[in-house]
Short mmCIF file of C-alpha atoms in Angstrom, two decimals:
data_model
loop_
_atom_site.label_atom_id
_atom_site.label_comp_id
_atom_site.label_asym_id
_atom_site.label_seq_id
_atom_site.Cartn_x
_atom_site.Cartn_y
_atom_site.Cartn_z
CA PRO O 1232 26.43 50.02 56.29
CA THR O 1233 23.01 48.52 56.01
CA THR O 1234 22.82 45.26 54.26
CA THR O 1235 19.99 44.12 51.92
CA PRO O 1236 18.23 40.95 53.06
CA THR O 1237 18.83 37.97 51.10
CA PRO O 1238 16.01 36.81 49.21
CA THR O 1239 14.55 33.54 49.89
CA PRO O 1240 15.58 31.05 47.29
CA THR O 1241 12.63 29.58 45.16
CA ASP O 1242 12.71 26.71 42.87
CA PRO O 1243 13.85 27.62 39.07
CA PRO O 1244 10.88 27.06 37.02
CA THR O 1245 10.86 23.55 35.06
CA GLY O 1246 9.81 23.56 31.37
CA SER O 1247 8.85 26.10 29.03
CA PRO O 1248 5.51 27.30 28.69
CA THR O 1249 5.81 26.53 24.50
CA ARG O 1250 5.33 22.91 23.87
CA TYR O 1251 5.30 20.85 21.12
CA LEU O 1252 3.38 17.29 20.55
CA LEU O 1253 6.08 14.87 19.94
CA SER O 1254 6.08 11.15 18.54
CA GLY O 1255 5.73 8.89 21.60
CA GLY O 1256 3.11 11.16 23.36
CA GLY O 1257 5.31 13.70 24.95
CA LEU O 1258 5.01 17.32 25.01
CA GLY O 1259 8.33 19.32 25.05
CA THR O 1260 11.01 20.95 22.86
CA ALA O 1261 10.82 20.93 18.99
CA ALA O 1262 11.92 17.95 17.60
CA THR O 1263 12.29 16.32 14.31
CA ALA O 1264 9.04 16.39 12.27
CA GLY O 1265 6.56 13.28 12.31
CA THR O 1266 3.25 12.54 12.08
CA ALA O 1267 0.60 10.70 14.59
CA THR O 1268 -2.52 9.06 13.20
CA VAL O 1269 -6.10 10.13 15.00
CA ALA O 1270 -8.20 7.03 14.62
CA GLY O 1271 -11.53 7.92 12.70
CA ALA O 1272 -14.98 7.94 15.08
CA GLY O 1273 -16.06 5.22 13.15
CA GLY O 1274 -19.58 6.79 12.27
CA ALA O 1275 -19.86 7.93 16.07
CA ASN O 1276 -20.52 11.29 17.04
CA SER O 1277 -17.93 11.84 19.67
CA ASP O 1278 -18.32 15.66 19.93
CA GLY O 1279 -17.29 16.58 23.45
CA THR O 1280 -16.12 13.22 24.64
CA PRO O 1281 -12.84 11.88 23.86
CA ARG O 1282 -12.92 8.62 21.92
CA ASN O 1283 -9.74 6.60 21.24
CA PRO O 1284 -7.57 9.75 21.65
CA VAL O 1285 -3.87 10.21 20.70
CA VAL O 1286 -2.44 11.96 24.17
CA PHE O 1287 0.44 14.01 24.57
CA THR O 1288 1.68 14.67 28.34
CA ALA O 1289 4.08 16.69 30.21
CA THR O 1290 4.67 16.32 33.72
CA GLY O 1291 6.84 17.73 36.53
CA LEU O 1292 5.99 21.54 35.58
CA ASN O 1293 6.68 24.42 37.56
CA LEU O 1294 5.61 27.36 35.84
CA THR O 1295 3.83 30.70 37.16
CA HIS O 1296 0.07 31.32 35.60
CA ASN O 1297 0.22 34.66 33.90
CA GLY O 1298 -3.42 35.30 33.44
CA GLY O 1299 -3.73 34.37 29.86
CA GLN O 1300 -5.42 31.61 27.87
CA THR O 1301 -4.16 28.35 26.40
CA ALA O 1302 -3.19 28.63 22.64
CA PHE O 1303 -2.61 25.93 20.21
CA ASP O 1304 -1.67 25.49 16.50
CA LEU O 1305 -2.02 21.86 15.60
CA PHE O 1306 -1.35 20.86 11.91
CA VAL O 1307 -4.17 18.51 10.68
CA ASP O 1308 -4.71 16.54 7.47
CA ALA O 1309 -7.73 14.09 6.65
CA GLY O 1310 -6.42 13.60 3.09
CA GLN O 1311 -9.32 13.15 0.80
CA ALA O 1312 -11.63 11.97 3.40
CA VAL O 1313 -14.92 13.77 3.68
CA GLY O 1314 -16.96 14.73 6.80
CA ASN O 1315 -13.75 14.28 9.43
CA GLY O 1316 -13.60 16.66 12.26
CA VAL O 1317 -10.73 16.40 15.13
CA GLN O 1318 -11.13 17.62 18.52
CA THR O 1319 -8.86 18.69 21.05
CA ARG O 1320 -8.91 18.56 24.97
CA VAL O 1321 -6.13 20.36 27.22
CA SER O 1322 -6.26 19.32 30.93
CA TYR O 1323 -4.32 20.77 33.65
CA ASP O 1324 -3.25 19.07 36.88
CA LEU O 1325 -1.67 22.03 38.76
CA THR O 1326 0.02 20.00 41.46
CA GLY O 1327 0.55 16.51 39.81
CA ASP O 1328 -1.58 14.89 42.29
CA GLY O 1329 -3.63 13.14 39.54
CA SER O 1330 -6.90 15.40 39.84
CA TRP O 1331 -7.54 17.62 36.98
CA GLU O 1332 -8.30 21.43 37.95
CA ARG O 1333 -8.78 22.66 34.71
CA VAL O 1334 -10.09 20.90 31.53
CA GLU O 1335 -10.47 22.64 28.24
CA THR O 1336 -12.42 21.10 25.37
CA TYR O 1337 -12.30 22.87 22.12
CA ARG O 1338 -14.91 22.75 19.46
CA TYR O 1339 -14.02 20.18 16.69
CA PHE O 1340 -12.05 21.36 13.24
CA ALA O 1341 -13.97 19.94 10.35
CA THR O 1342 -11.21 19.00 8.08
CA ASP O 1343 -11.35 19.63 4.12
CA PRO O 1344 -11.00 16.60 1.61
CA VAL O 1345 -8.09 18.11 0.15
CA PRO O 1346 -4.44 16.43 0.88
CA GLY O 1347 -2.32 19.50 2.67
CA TRP O 1348 -1.87 20.55 6.27
CA GLU O 1349 -4.49 22.53 7.72
CA ASN O 1350 -4.38 24.45 11.28
CA TYR O 1351 -6.60 23.92 14.15
CA THR O 1352 -6.35 26.49 16.62
CA GLN O 1353 -8.29 27.52 19.75
CA ALA O 1354 -9.84 30.04 17.72
CA ALA O 1355 -12.34 27.31 17.08
CA GLY O 1356 -13.54 28.34 20.46
CA LEU O 1357 -14.57 26.32 23.75
CA HIS O 1358 -16.72 23.26 23.64
CA SER O 1359 -16.70 23.61 27.28
CA SER O 1360 -14.34 23.87 30.46
CA THR O 1361 -14.30 23.44 33.89
CA GLY O 1362 -12.26 24.61 36.95
CA ALA O 1363 -9.85 27.34 36.84
CA LEU O 1364 -6.05 27.72 36.16
CA GLY O 1365 -3.51 28.44 38.49
CA ASN O 1366 0.21 28.10 39.10
CA LEU O 1367 1.72 24.74 38.30
CA ARG O 1368 3.94 23.23 40.97
CA GLY O 1369 5.01 19.61 39.84
CA GLY O 1370 1.99 19.72 37.60
CA THR O 1371 0.84 17.95 34.68
CA VAL O 1372 -0.73 19.07 31.39
CA ARG O 1373 -2.21 16.60 29.01
CA VAL O 1374 -3.47 17.16 25.45
CA GLU O 1375 -5.87 14.54 24.02
CA VAL O 1376 -6.73 14.82 19.99
CA TRP O 1377 -9.46 12.70 18.88
CA SER O 1378 -12.10 12.31 15.98
CA ALA O 1379 -15.47 13.89 16.90
CA ILE O 1380 -16.91 12.96 13.60
CA GLY O 1381 -16.01 11.17 10.66
CA ASN O 1382 -15.31 7.43 9.38
CA ASN O 1383 -11.57 8.04 8.19
CA PRO O 1384 -8.25 8.62 10.28
CA SER O 1385 -6.66 12.06 10.22
CA THR O 1386 -2.89 12.85 10.69
CA ILE O 1387 -1.65 15.48 12.96
CA GLY O 1388 1.99 16.65 12.34
CA VAL O 1389 4.27 16.34 15.53
CA GLY O 1390 7.72 17.02 16.16
CA ASN O 1391 8.15 20.56 14.83
CA ARG O 1392 4.87 21.33 13.68
CA SER O 1393 1.93 21.25 16.35
CA VAL O 1394 2.65 23.29 19.29
CA LEU O 1395 0.76 24.26 22.58
CA ARG O 1396 1.56 27.79 24.09
CA LEU O 1397 0.65 27.42 27.80
CA PRO O 1398 -0.81 30.48 29.67
CA PHE O 1399 2.25 30.43 32.04
CA SER O 1400 5.62 31.71 32.55
#
């Protein structure tokens, strides 16, 4: 009888492509609902450039790029503030060596002055992007959220609310 060769073992993937923004700055599995405060822009126009961002990070990720695009759904509330706009950047360090191979900055989301959650998604469109995606091997993903415009702070829902869907499997 012939035997089938044993496949070469590979490291199992670490992490899930679905990540929630967590209190304390992590990106992980869903947790208890909470909030994080995004400081106001203080009258400055920070469109495209993070200024005092709230940062969420996941490290040590081993996932295979599936050819898709980054997707996110952030719960945002500016309360009764007029003229606020939050912005998001998603950065990928594919090997965890400290260099960002792919950086995606999305257009800011102009909030309404009515209390209650609004959904800011990747449908806002890219403001800019650099680099290319590839497989994550011990990689790092970082999400930065800041006020691009507006004087007042905004709130983002964390824990089981705001989610990042990575284009990996």
